[in-house]
Amino acid sequence: MTDKSTLTLGEKTVDFAVRHGTIGPDVIDIGALYKNTGAFTYDPGFTSTASCESKITYIDGDIGMLLHRGYPIEQLAEQGDFLETCYLLLYGELPTAAQKKDFDNRVTRHTMVHEQMTKFFTGFRRDAHPMAVMVGTVGAMAAFYHDSTDIADPHQRMVASMRLIAKMPTIAAMTYKYHVGQPFVYPKNDLDYAANFLRMCFAVPCEEYQVNPVLARAMDRIFILHADHEQNASTSTVRLAGSSGANPFACIAAGIACLWGPAHGGANEACLNMLEEIGTPDRIPEYIAKAKDKNDPFRLMGFGHRVYKNYDPRAKIMQKTMYEVLEATGHADDPLMQVALELEKHALSDDYFIEKKLYPNVDFYSGITLRALGFPTTMFTVLFALARTVGWIAQWKEMVEDPQQRIGRPRQLYTGAEKRDYVDISGR
Ligand code: SDX
């Protein structure tokens, strides 16, 4: 195991330290590269670049392994609940019974939002995309919770973290209710996190709402599957925003904005729209051909991943959850499920997908499941953002508490015009 790497650039030969993680690839510390060689590295998609040191989540893309603080996602999803995963991500260890009870209690008692926030929603059009409302509303939390925006104060960091984890379901439910023109439903402290969220989304004043425990358990498991995922695009956005000292509400709003993209968290919405466009299994070959056609921008949504070059372990659990939810909601014969299963079978046996190691990712089966739970397609990425908030917060907290932390400020390869003098408009 080597501890240094040597680079020769022109006349210069420079050594760089090699650092070893607990598991996973080594890193070459190139912090002094520019100082010692006058050159930058160039890696626009960060395919070979580690942006930070972290102890939170580890992915082995070759074998399809996902660990949160060392615990496999399969075990957390099957044996624990979402708030236990939240505690683990934030504090690094699974909680004792007493710690779990206290954490659940603290989250439960922060689920209400400032009543004035209800007025904030009325500024949006009812047909606004729910993610546009989420970006605006979560960013606006800094205008309501001034007493937890000083990131230098550990107590305020903790309060902001708990507020975000606790209030995201309430804000997401309010976003949905506003979208469908129904009155907001307040949280109830005698319900657990996922059940409370389902009730805030689907209860109406005219009748009692009974939470289906099978659906609540499925919702909770879906939250676990989306909780954190190393330095993905939205988490990197949160870290970069936080590196300037921006308040946590602004950083999480930045993460929501980035997650919205169809290449990232927006893929669950795009994937269901794609399955509906395909419509029937007999049209699958046509779409597989489109996905393989270099001249066609179409991609199979819910397929492929920057890190996973094997099956996304979350997709397997999501597929199992899909079956449970479809059964429990009487949609076991959902035709889109047949299209998805057939599409997966076709893709996984096609040389193009095999060669490029493209497998279903977390977004492939989530759309069918969320639609069966009663959510419109436009709410799918909102649910992803709700669950990922704890991952963003845990990563933001790790960065803020890292003594090595500095503002993120990448450099560039400049290929623009050389220095030239201004020409008056009369001379152009
Ligand atoms: C998430 O980073 C994370 O961890 C994200 C996430 C998380 O939990 O935070 O896991 C959540 O965002 C999951 C990914 C959801 N996105 C999609 O399902 C959208 C469809 N997938 C892709 O657009 C793509 O696979 C990405 C964006 C996910 C990954 O893109 P990369 O790593 O930049 O890969 P690439 O675009 O360089 O593709 C490599 C090759 C290319 O062909 P060549 O140029 O080498 O010939 O594979 C092809 C691509 O054209 N390819 C696909 C494809 N994905 C990649 N071809 C058809 N369909 C696809 N879905």
Short mmCIF file of C-alpha atoms and ligand atoms in Angstrom, two decimals:
data_model
loop_
_atom_site.label_atom_id
_atom_site.label_comp_id
_atom_site.label_asym_id
_atom_site.label_seq_id
_atom_site.Cartn_x
_atom_site.Cartn_y
_atom_site.Cartn_z
CA MET A 1 0.00 0.00 0.00
CA THR A 2 1.84 3.13 -1.20
CA ASP A 3 1.73 6.39 0.73
CA LYS A 4 2.87 8.70 -2.06
CA SER A 5 2.31 9.36 -5.75
CA THR A 6 4.77 11.14 -8.04
CA LEU A 7 3.75 13.44 -10.88
CA THR A 8 6.11 14.72 -13.55
CA LEU A 9 4.94 17.84 -15.39
CA GLY A 10 7.49 19.36 -17.78
CA GLU A 11 10.70 19.89 -15.79
CA LYS A 12 8.97 19.40 -12.46
CA THR A 13 8.60 16.12 -10.52
CA VAL A 14 6.43 16.43 -7.41
CA ASP A 15 5.36 13.89 -4.76
CA PHE A 16 1.84 13.86 -3.36
CA ALA A 17 0.60 12.03 -0.27
CA VAL A 18 -1.76 9.09 -0.82
CA ARG A 19 -4.44 8.72 1.87
CA HIS A 20 -6.27 5.48 2.66
CA GLY A 21 -9.89 5.24 3.75
CA THR A 22 -11.44 2.59 5.99
CA ILE A 23 -12.77 0.95 2.82
CA GLY A 24 -12.85 2.09 -0.79
CA PRO A 25 -10.40 3.80 -3.15
CA ASP A 26 -7.32 5.62 -1.92
CA VAL A 27 -7.08 9.36 -2.62
CA ILE A 28 -4.14 11.40 -3.87
CA ASP A 29 -3.97 14.64 -1.90
CA ILE A 30 -3.39 17.24 -4.63
CA GLY A 31 -3.99 20.30 -2.44
CA ALA A 32 -0.45 21.57 -3.22
CA LEU A 33 -0.58 20.70 -6.94
CA TYR A 34 -1.11 24.26 -8.20
CA LYS A 35 1.43 25.72 -5.76
CA ASN A 36 4.08 23.18 -6.80
CA THR A 37 3.35 22.78 -10.53
CA GLY A 38 1.25 25.79 -11.61
CA ALA A 39 -1.31 23.36 -13.05
CA PHE A 40 -4.89 22.43 -12.05
CA THR A 41 -6.55 19.03 -12.33
CA TYR A 42 -9.49 18.84 -14.75
CA ASP A 43 -12.51 16.66 -13.90
CA PRO A 44 -15.77 18.48 -14.83
CA GLY A 45 -18.18 15.71 -13.68
CA PHE A 46 -16.03 14.87 -10.66
CA THR A 47 -15.83 11.28 -11.91
CA SER A 48 -12.42 10.82 -10.24
CA THR A 49 -12.52 13.52 -7.59
CA ALA A 50 -13.15 13.17 -3.85
CA SER A 51 -14.53 16.49 -2.62
CA CYS A 52 -14.27 15.72 1.09
CA GLU A 53 -13.56 13.16 3.78
CA SER A 54 -16.73 11.66 5.25
CA LYS A 55 -17.78 8.97 7.77
CA ILE A 56 -21.48 8.93 6.93
CA THR A 57 -22.23 6.78 3.86
CA TYR A 58 -20.23 4.41 1.68
CA ILE A 59 -21.22 2.95 -1.69
CA ASP A 60 -19.44 0.09 -3.45
CA GLY A 61 -20.84 0.52 -6.97
CA ASP A 62 -19.25 -2.65 -8.31
CA ILE A 63 -21.06 -4.96 -5.91
CA GLY A 64 -24.12 -2.75 -5.29
CA MET A 65 -23.45 -2.14 -1.61
CA LEU A 66 -24.75 0.87 0.38
CA LEU A 67 -23.70 1.41 4.00
CA HIS A 68 -24.88 4.12 6.38
CA ARG A 69 -22.31 4.46 9.20
CA GLY A 70 -21.31 0.88 8.27
CA TYR A 71 -24.81 -0.64 8.40
CA PRO A 72 -26.16 -2.16 5.11
CA ILE A 73 -29.23 -0.41 3.72
CA GLU A 74 -31.04 -3.77 3.51
CA GLN A 75 -30.81 -4.23 7.31
CA LEU A 76 -31.75 -0.65 8.14
CA ALA A 77 -34.76 -0.78 5.78
CA GLU A 78 -35.98 -4.17 7.03
CA GLN A 79 -35.27 -3.89 10.76
CA GLY A 80 -35.37 -0.21 11.66
CA ASP A 81 -37.48 2.87 10.99
CA PHE A 82 -36.71 6.19 9.31
CA LEU A 83 -36.14 8.20 12.49
CA GLU A 84 -33.66 5.55 13.66
CA THR A 85 -31.79 6.01 10.37
CA CYS A 86 -31.96 9.78 10.91
CA TYR A 87 -30.37 9.38 14.35
CA LEU A 88 -27.69 7.07 12.91
CA LEU A 89 -26.82 9.47 10.08
CA LEU A 90 -26.66 12.47 12.43
CA TYR A 91 -24.86 10.94 15.43
CA GLY A 92 -22.96 7.97 13.95
CA GLU A 93 -24.41 5.18 16.12
CA LEU A 94 -27.73 3.36 16.35
CA PRO A 95 -29.74 4.85 19.26
CA THR A 96 -30.48 3.02 22.50
CA ALA A 97 -34.17 2.65 23.35
CA ALA A 98 -33.99 5.75 25.56
CA GLN A 99 -32.15 7.77 22.91
CA LYS A 100 -34.66 6.71 20.24
CA LYS A 101 -37.62 7.66 22.43
CA ASP A 102 -36.11 11.08 23.13
CA PHE A 103 -35.24 11.67 19.45
CA ASP A 104 -38.70 10.63 18.25
CA ASN A 105 -40.24 12.88 20.89
CA ARG A 106 -38.10 15.88 19.87
CA VAL A 107 -38.96 15.41 16.18
CA THR A 108 -42.67 14.96 16.95
CA ARG A 109 -42.73 18.20 18.90
CA HIS A 110 -41.24 20.23 16.09
CA THR A 111 -43.60 19.12 13.30
CA MET A 112 -45.81 22.24 13.34
CA VAL A 113 -44.73 25.21 11.20
CA HIS A 114 -45.09 28.91 12.03
CA GLU A 115 -48.74 29.72 11.31
CA GLN A 116 -47.61 32.67 9.20
CA MET A 117 -46.13 30.17 6.70
CA THR A 118 -49.64 29.25 5.62
CA LYS A 119 -49.92 32.77 4.18
CA PHE A 120 -46.66 32.19 2.28
CA PHE A 121 -48.25 29.39 0.26
CA THR A 122 -51.07 31.62 -0.99
CA GLY A 123 -48.53 33.55 -3.09
CA PHE A 124 -48.06 30.54 -5.38
CA ARG A 125 -50.33 29.51 -8.24
CA ARG A 126 -52.24 26.34 -7.34
CA ASP A 127 -50.86 24.66 -10.46
CA ALA A 128 -47.23 25.51 -9.62
CA HIS A 129 -44.95 22.47 -9.67
CA PRO A 130 -44.70 21.30 -6.03
CA MET A 131 -40.89 21.33 -6.24
CA ALA A 132 -40.98 25.05 -7.10
CA VAL A 133 -43.07 25.58 -3.96
CA MET A 134 -40.68 23.46 -1.86
CA VAL A 135 -37.60 25.40 -3.01
CA GLY A 136 -39.32 28.68 -2.13
CA THR A 137 -40.90 27.59 1.13
CA VAL A 138 -37.87 25.82 2.61
CA GLY A 139 -35.63 28.74 1.70
CA ALA A 140 -38.16 31.03 3.38
CA MET A 141 -37.81 29.11 6.66
CA ALA A 142 -34.80 31.39 7.27
CA ALA A 143 -37.34 34.24 7.40
CA PHE A 144 -39.32 32.48 10.15
CA TYR A 145 -36.68 30.78 12.27
CA HIS A 146 -34.02 33.48 12.77
CA ASP A 147 -33.04 31.93 16.12
CA SER A 148 -31.42 28.92 14.39
CA THR A 149 -29.44 30.44 11.54
CA ASP A 150 -26.09 31.10 13.28
CA ILE A 151 -24.08 28.10 12.07
CA ALA A 152 -21.20 28.88 14.48
CA ASP A 153 -23.47 28.02 17.41
CA PRO A 154 -23.74 24.20 17.91
CA HIS A 155 -27.08 24.62 19.70
CA GLN A 156 -28.55 26.59 16.79
CA ARG A 157 -27.18 24.00 14.34
CA MET A 158 -28.94 21.25 16.29
CA VAL A 159 -32.20 23.22 16.49
CA ALA A 160 -32.15 23.98 12.75
CA SER A 161 -31.43 20.31 11.99
CA MET A 162 -34.34 19.09 14.11
CA ARG A 163 -36.66 21.74 12.68
CA LEU A 164 -35.82 20.72 9.11
CA ILE A 165 -36.23 16.98 9.73
CA ALA A 166 -39.45 17.52 11.66
CA LYS A 167 -41.07 20.14 9.44
CA MET A 168 -40.29 18.79 5.97
CA PRO A 169 -43.24 16.33 6.07
CA THR A 170 -45.56 19.15 7.18
CA ILE A 171 -44.32 21.49 4.43
CA ALA A 172 -44.46 18.69 1.82
CA ALA A 173 -48.03 17.84 2.86
CA MET A 174 -49.02 21.53 2.80
CA THR A 175 -47.49 21.76 -0.69
CA TYR A 176 -49.64 18.83 -1.81
CA LYS A 177 -52.82 20.15 -0.15
CA TYR A 178 -52.31 23.59 -1.69
CA HIS A 179 -51.74 21.94 -5.09
CA VAL A 180 -55.01 20.00 -4.93
CA GLY A 181 -57.03 22.83 -3.36
CA GLN A 182 -57.74 21.13 -0.04
CA PRO A 183 -57.32 22.62 3.46
CA PHE A 184 -54.04 22.05 5.31
CA VAL A 185 -54.06 19.27 7.89
CA TYR A 186 -52.12 19.79 11.13
CA PRO A 187 -49.74 17.09 12.40
CA LYS A 188 -50.90 14.80 15.23
CA ASN A 189 -48.43 13.92 17.97
CA ASP A 190 -49.87 10.45 18.52
CA LEU A 191 -48.83 9.30 15.03
CA ASP A 192 -45.36 8.20 13.95
CA TYR A 193 -43.43 10.10 11.28
CA ALA A 194 -44.68 8.32 8.15
CA ALA A 195 -48.25 7.85 9.39
CA ASN A 196 -48.41 11.54 10.35
CA PHE A 197 -47.24 12.47 6.86
CA LEU A 198 -49.79 10.26 5.09
CA ARG A 199 -52.58 11.68 7.25
CA MET A 200 -51.49 15.29 6.60
CA CYS A 201 -51.58 14.50 2.87
CA PHE A 202 -54.78 12.47 2.57
CA ALA A 203 -57.07 13.36 5.50
CA VAL A 204 -60.02 15.69 4.80
CA PRO A 205 -62.16 17.56 7.37
CA CYS A 206 -65.30 15.71 6.38
CA GLU A 207 -64.32 12.32 7.82
CA GLU A 208 -61.89 10.50 10.08
CA TYR A 209 -58.75 9.27 8.28
CA GLN A 210 -57.47 5.85 9.25
CA VAL A 211 -53.81 5.33 8.37
CA ASN A 212 -53.23 1.96 6.69
CA PRO A 213 -50.29 0.47 8.67
CA VAL A 214 -49.01 -1.42 5.61
CA LEU A 215 -48.83 1.83 3.65
CA ALA A 216 -47.30 3.74 6.56
CA ARG A 217 -44.59 1.08 6.90
CA ALA A 218 -43.97 1.24 3.14
CA MET A 219 -43.76 5.04 3.23
CA ASP A 220 -41.32 4.86 6.15
CA ARG A 221 -39.15 2.35 4.27
CA ILE A 222 -39.19 4.55 1.15
CA PHE A 223 -37.90 7.40 3.30
CA ILE A 224 -35.06 5.18 4.57
CA LEU A 225 -34.09 4.26 1.00
CA HIS A 226 -33.74 7.94 0.06
CA ALA A 227 -32.06 9.22 3.23
CA ASP A 228 -28.46 9.69 2.10
CA HIS A 229 -26.13 8.69 -0.71
CA GLU A 230 -22.52 9.99 -0.36
CA GLN A 231 -21.57 13.09 -2.37
CA ASN A 232 -24.34 13.05 -5.01
CA ALA A 233 -25.14 16.24 -6.91
CA SER A 234 -27.62 17.69 -4.39
CA THR A 235 -25.50 16.80 -1.37
CA SER A 236 -22.47 18.40 -3.03
CA THR A 237 -24.66 21.46 -3.65
CA VAL A 238 -25.59 21.62 0.04
CA ARG A 239 -21.94 21.26 1.07
CA LEU A 240 -20.78 23.97 -1.35
CA ALA A 241 -23.54 26.35 -0.26
CA GLY A 242 -22.72 25.61 3.39
CA SER A 243 -19.00 26.20 2.82
CA SER A 244 -19.74 29.93 2.42
CA GLY A 245 -21.40 29.99 5.85
CA ALA A 246 -24.94 30.22 4.43
CA ASN A 247 -27.69 29.28 6.90
CA PRO A 248 -28.96 25.66 6.86
CA PHE A 249 -32.39 26.55 5.46
CA ALA A 250 -30.77 28.24 2.44
CA CYS A 251 -28.41 25.27 1.96
CA ILE A 252 -31.25 22.73 2.04
CA ALA A 253 -33.25 24.87 -0.40
CA ALA A 254 -30.22 24.77 -2.73
CA GLY A 255 -30.15 20.98 -2.38
CA ILE A 256 -33.86 20.77 -3.25
CA ALA A 257 -33.27 22.88 -6.35
CA CYS A 258 -30.49 20.58 -7.52
CA LEU A 259 -32.42 17.39 -6.71
CA TRP A 260 -35.25 18.58 -8.99
CA GLY A 261 -33.25 17.86 -12.16
CA PRO A 262 -34.40 14.79 -14.19
CA ALA A 263 -30.85 13.38 -14.16
CA HIS A 264 -31.04 13.28 -10.35
CA GLY A 265 -34.04 13.19 -8.03
CA GLY A 266 -36.42 14.31 -10.79
CA ALA A 267 -35.86 10.90 -12.42
CA ASN A 268 -38.68 9.26 -10.41
CA GLU A 269 -41.21 11.65 -11.95
CA ALA A 270 -39.55 11.35 -15.39
CA CYS A 271 -39.48 7.55 -15.09
CA LEU A 272 -43.22 7.24 -14.45
CA ASN A 273 -43.93 9.64 -17.31
CA MET A 274 -41.68 7.45 -19.50
CA LEU A 275 -43.51 4.26 -18.46
CA GLU A 276 -46.84 5.94 -19.27
CA GLU A 277 -45.47 7.06 -22.65
CA ILE A 278 -44.32 3.49 -23.42
CA GLY A 279 -47.77 2.35 -22.30
CA THR A 280 -47.62 -1.33 -23.24
CA PRO A 281 -44.87 -4.00 -23.24
CA ASP A 282 -44.97 -4.35 -27.03
CA ARG A 283 -43.55 -0.83 -27.39
CA ILE A 284 -40.50 -1.56 -25.19
CA PRO A 285 -38.13 -2.53 -28.07
CA GLU A 286 -38.83 0.85 -29.72
CA TYR A 287 -37.77 2.70 -26.55
CA ILE A 288 -34.76 0.49 -25.90
CA ALA A 289 -33.61 1.37 -29.43
CA LYS A 290 -34.15 5.08 -28.72
CA ALA A 291 -32.10 4.80 -25.52
CA LYS A 292 -29.25 3.21 -27.47
CA ASP A 293 -29.38 5.70 -30.35
CA LYS A 294 -26.51 8.17 -29.93
CA ASN A 295 -28.44 10.73 -31.95
CA ASP A 296 -31.48 10.46 -29.72
CA PRO A 297 -31.31 12.36 -26.39
CA PHE A 298 -33.80 9.89 -24.89
CA ARG A 299 -32.52 7.93 -21.91
CA LEU A 300 -34.22 5.18 -19.93
CA MET A 301 -35.18 7.10 -16.80
CA GLY A 302 -34.56 5.17 -13.61
CA PHE A 303 -31.64 3.38 -15.26
CA GLY A 304 -27.91 3.95 -14.87
CA HIS A 305 -25.87 5.56 -12.13
CA ARG A 306 -22.54 7.35 -11.75
CA VAL A 307 -21.45 5.01 -8.96
CA TYR A 308 -23.53 1.82 -9.21
CA LYS A 309 -22.24 -0.43 -11.98
CA ASN A 310 -24.40 -3.17 -10.55
CA TYR A 311 -27.98 -3.31 -9.30
CA ASP A 312 -28.79 -0.39 -6.95
CA PRO A 313 -29.59 -2.19 -3.66
CA ARG A 314 -32.32 0.37 -3.03
CA ALA A 315 -34.04 -0.59 -6.28
CA LYS A 316 -34.38 -4.20 -5.08
CA ILE A 317 -36.00 -3.10 -1.82
CA MET A 318 -38.17 -0.60 -3.70
CA GLN A 319 -39.37 -3.36 -6.04
CA LYS A 320 -40.38 -5.47 -3.02
CA THR A 321 -42.15 -2.46 -1.49
CA MET A 322 -43.91 -1.86 -4.81
CA TYR A 323 -45.45 -5.33 -4.70
CA GLU A 324 -46.60 -4.78 -1.09
CA VAL A 325 -48.17 -1.39 -1.83
CA LEU A 326 -49.85 -2.50 -5.07
CA GLU A 327 -51.32 -5.48 -3.20
CA ALA A 328 -52.48 -3.35 -0.26
CA THR A 329 -54.06 -0.73 -2.50
CA GLY A 330 -55.76 -3.13 -4.89
CA HIS A 331 -53.51 -2.25 -7.82
CA ALA A 332 -51.75 -5.62 -8.10
CA ASP A 333 -52.61 -5.65 -11.79
CA ASP A 334 -51.19 -2.16 -12.44
CA PRO A 335 -50.30 -2.31 -16.15
CA LEU A 336 -47.35 0.03 -15.64
CA MET A 337 -45.78 -2.53 -13.31
CA GLN A 338 -45.85 -5.03 -16.16
CA VAL A 339 -44.23 -2.47 -18.43
CA ALA A 340 -41.52 -1.77 -15.81
CA LEU A 341 -40.79 -5.45 -15.18
CA GLU A 342 -40.66 -6.19 -18.92
CA LEU A 343 -38.49 -3.11 -19.55
CA GLU A 344 -36.03 -4.22 -16.85
CA LYS A 345 -35.90 -7.73 -18.32
CA HIS A 346 -35.25 -6.40 -21.85
CA ALA A 347 -32.64 -3.87 -20.74
CA LEU A 348 -30.69 -6.27 -18.51
CA SER A 349 -30.36 -8.74 -21.39
CA ASP A 350 -29.34 -6.12 -23.97
CA ASP A 351 -25.63 -5.88 -24.85
CA TYR A 352 -25.67 -2.05 -24.74
CA PHE A 353 -26.89 -1.98 -21.14
CA ILE A 354 -24.67 -4.90 -20.14
CA GLU A 355 -21.56 -3.30 -21.64
CA LYS A 356 -22.30 0.10 -20.08
CA LYS A 357 -23.34 -1.56 -16.78
CA LEU A 358 -26.70 0.19 -16.67
CA TYR A 359 -29.05 -1.18 -14.01
CA PRO A 360 -32.27 0.05 -12.43
CA ASN A 361 -31.62 2.70 -9.78
CA VAL A 362 -33.67 3.86 -6.82
CA ASP A 363 -35.98 5.86 -9.11
CA PHE A 364 -37.06 2.98 -11.34
CA TYR A 365 -39.77 1.40 -9.17
CA SER A 366 -40.47 4.31 -6.84
CA GLY A 367 -42.86 6.09 -9.20
CA ILE A 368 -45.24 3.14 -9.53
CA THR A 369 -45.19 2.72 -5.75
CA LEU A 370 -45.79 6.40 -4.96
CA ARG A 371 -48.63 6.64 -7.48
CA ALA A 372 -50.29 3.62 -5.83
CA LEU A 373 -49.91 5.40 -2.48
CA GLY A 374 -52.03 8.20 -3.96
CA PHE A 375 -49.44 10.83 -4.89
CA PRO A 376 -49.53 12.67 -8.22
CA THR A 377 -46.35 12.34 -10.32
CA THR A 378 -45.38 15.94 -9.60
CA MET A 379 -45.07 15.09 -5.88
CA PHE A 380 -42.56 12.25 -6.35
CA THR A 381 -39.42 14.38 -6.11
CA VAL A 382 -40.91 16.27 -3.16
CA LEU A 383 -40.98 12.94 -1.29
CA PHE A 384 -37.38 12.30 -2.31
CA ALA A 385 -36.42 15.76 -0.94
CA LEU A 386 -38.35 15.10 2.29
CA ALA A 387 -36.36 11.93 2.92
CA ARG A 388 -32.99 13.28 1.72
CA THR A 389 -33.17 16.27 4.08
CA VAL A 390 -31.61 14.21 6.88
CA GLY A 391 -28.73 13.18 4.59
CA TRP A 392 -28.15 16.76 3.49
CA ILE A 393 -28.23 17.94 7.11
CA ALA A 394 -25.87 15.19 8.31
CA GLN A 395 -23.39 16.00 5.52
CA TRP A 396 -23.73 19.76 6.13
CA LYS A 397 -23.15 19.23 9.90
CA GLU A 398 -20.06 17.07 9.16
CA MET A 399 -18.68 19.78 6.89
CA VAL A 400 -19.38 22.69 9.28
CA GLU A 401 -17.76 20.75 12.16
CA ASP A 402 -14.67 19.81 10.09
CA PRO A 403 -11.73 21.97 11.27
CA GLN A 404 -10.17 21.65 7.79
CA GLN A 405 -13.29 23.13 6.19
CA ARG A 406 -12.75 26.07 3.80
CA ILE A 407 -15.01 27.77 1.27
CA GLY A 408 -15.32 25.65 -1.87
CA ARG A 409 -13.91 27.52 -4.84
CA PRO A 410 -13.03 25.36 -7.90
CA ARG A 411 -10.73 26.69 -10.65
CA GLN A 412 -11.11 26.25 -14.45
CA LEU A 413 -9.48 25.55 -17.79
CA TYR A 414 -9.87 28.92 -19.57
CA THR A 415 -10.31 28.68 -23.35
CA GLY A 416 -11.87 32.11 -23.91
CA ALA A 417 -10.50 35.22 -25.62
CA GLU A 418 -7.04 36.57 -24.75
CA LYS A 419 -6.73 40.12 -23.32
CA ARG A 420 -8.00 42.67 -25.85
CA ASP A 421 -8.97 46.38 -25.82
CA TYR A 422 -12.51 47.76 -25.80
CA VAL A 423 -13.81 48.95 -29.20
CA ASP A 424 -16.30 51.83 -29.26
CA ILE A 425 -19.68 50.88 -30.75
CA SER A 426 -19.05 53.25 -33.67
CA GLY A 427 -16.10 51.10 -34.63
CA ARG A 428 -17.76 47.64 -34.48
C1 SDX B 1 -30.22 9.55 -8.55
O1 SDX B 1 -25.47 10.34 -7.45
C2 SDX B 1 -26.36 9.74 -6.77
O2 SDX B 1 -26.06 9.01 -5.85
C3 SDX B 1 -27.81 10.01 -7.19
C4 SDX B 1 -28.88 9.22 -6.46
C5 SDX B 1 -28.98 9.60 -5.01
O3 SDX B 1 -29.51 8.79 -4.22
O4 SDX B 1 -28.62 10.76 -4.67
O5 SDX B 1 -28.59 7.82 -6.56
C6 SDX B 1 -30.26 9.47 -7.07
O6 SDX B 1 -30.07 10.62 -9.07
C7 SDX B 1 -30.29 8.27 -9.35
C8 SDX B 1 -30.08 8.52 -10.88
C9 SDX B 1 -31.43 8.99 -11.46
N1 SDX B 1 -31.27 9.42 -12.85
C10 SDX B 1 -31.79 8.71 -13.87
O7 SDX B 1 -32.34 7.62 -13.74
C11 SDX B 1 -31.69 9.40 -15.22
C12 SDX B 1 -31.19 8.40 -16.27
N2 SDX B 1 -29.80 8.07 -15.94
C13 SDX B 1 -28.78 8.86 -16.52
O8 SDX B 1 -29.02 10.05 -17.09
C14 SDX B 1 -27.37 8.56 -16.05
O9 SDX B 1 -27.25 7.22 -15.93
C15 SDX B 1 -26.94 9.24 -14.77
C16 SDX B 1 -27.15 10.71 -14.82
C17 SDX B 1 -27.67 8.68 -13.61
C18 SDX B 1 -25.45 8.96 -14.60
O10 SDX B 1 -24.79 9.63 -15.60
P1 SDX B 1 -23.20 9.48 -15.76
O11 SDX B 1 -22.57 8.80 -14.63
O12 SDX B 1 -22.68 10.84 -16.14
O13 SDX B 1 -23.10 8.48 -16.93
P2 SDX B 1 -23.04 8.91 -18.43
O14 SDX B 1 -24.12 9.89 -18.71
O15 SDX B 1 -21.62 9.28 -18.73
O16 SDX B 1 -23.41 7.54 -19.15
C19 SDX B 1 -22.42 6.59 -19.43
C20 SDX B 1 -22.89 5.95 -20.73
C21 SDX B 1 -23.22 7.00 -21.81
O17 SDX B 1 -22.99 6.41 -23.06
P3 SDX B 1 -21.56 6.77 -23.81
O18 SDX B 1 -21.50 8.28 -23.93
O19 SDX B 1 -20.48 6.19 -22.92
O20 SDX B 1 -21.67 6.07 -25.16
O21 SDX B 1 -24.13 5.25 -20.51
C22 SDX B 1 -25.18 5.85 -21.25
C23 SDX B 1 -24.71 7.22 -21.67
O22 SDX B 1 -25.30 7.59 -22.90
N3 SDX B 1 -26.32 5.94 -20.34
C24 SDX B 1 -27.58 5.67 -20.68
C25 SDX B 1 -28.32 5.86 -19.50
N4 SDX B 1 -27.51 6.25 -18.51
C26 SDX B 1 -26.28 6.31 -19.04
N5 SDX B 1 -28.13 5.27 -21.84
C27 SDX B 1 -29.47 5.07 -21.82
N6 SDX B 1 -30.25 5.23 -20.74
C28 SDX B 1 -29.71 5.63 -19.55
N7 SDX B 1 -30.48 5.79 -18.48
#
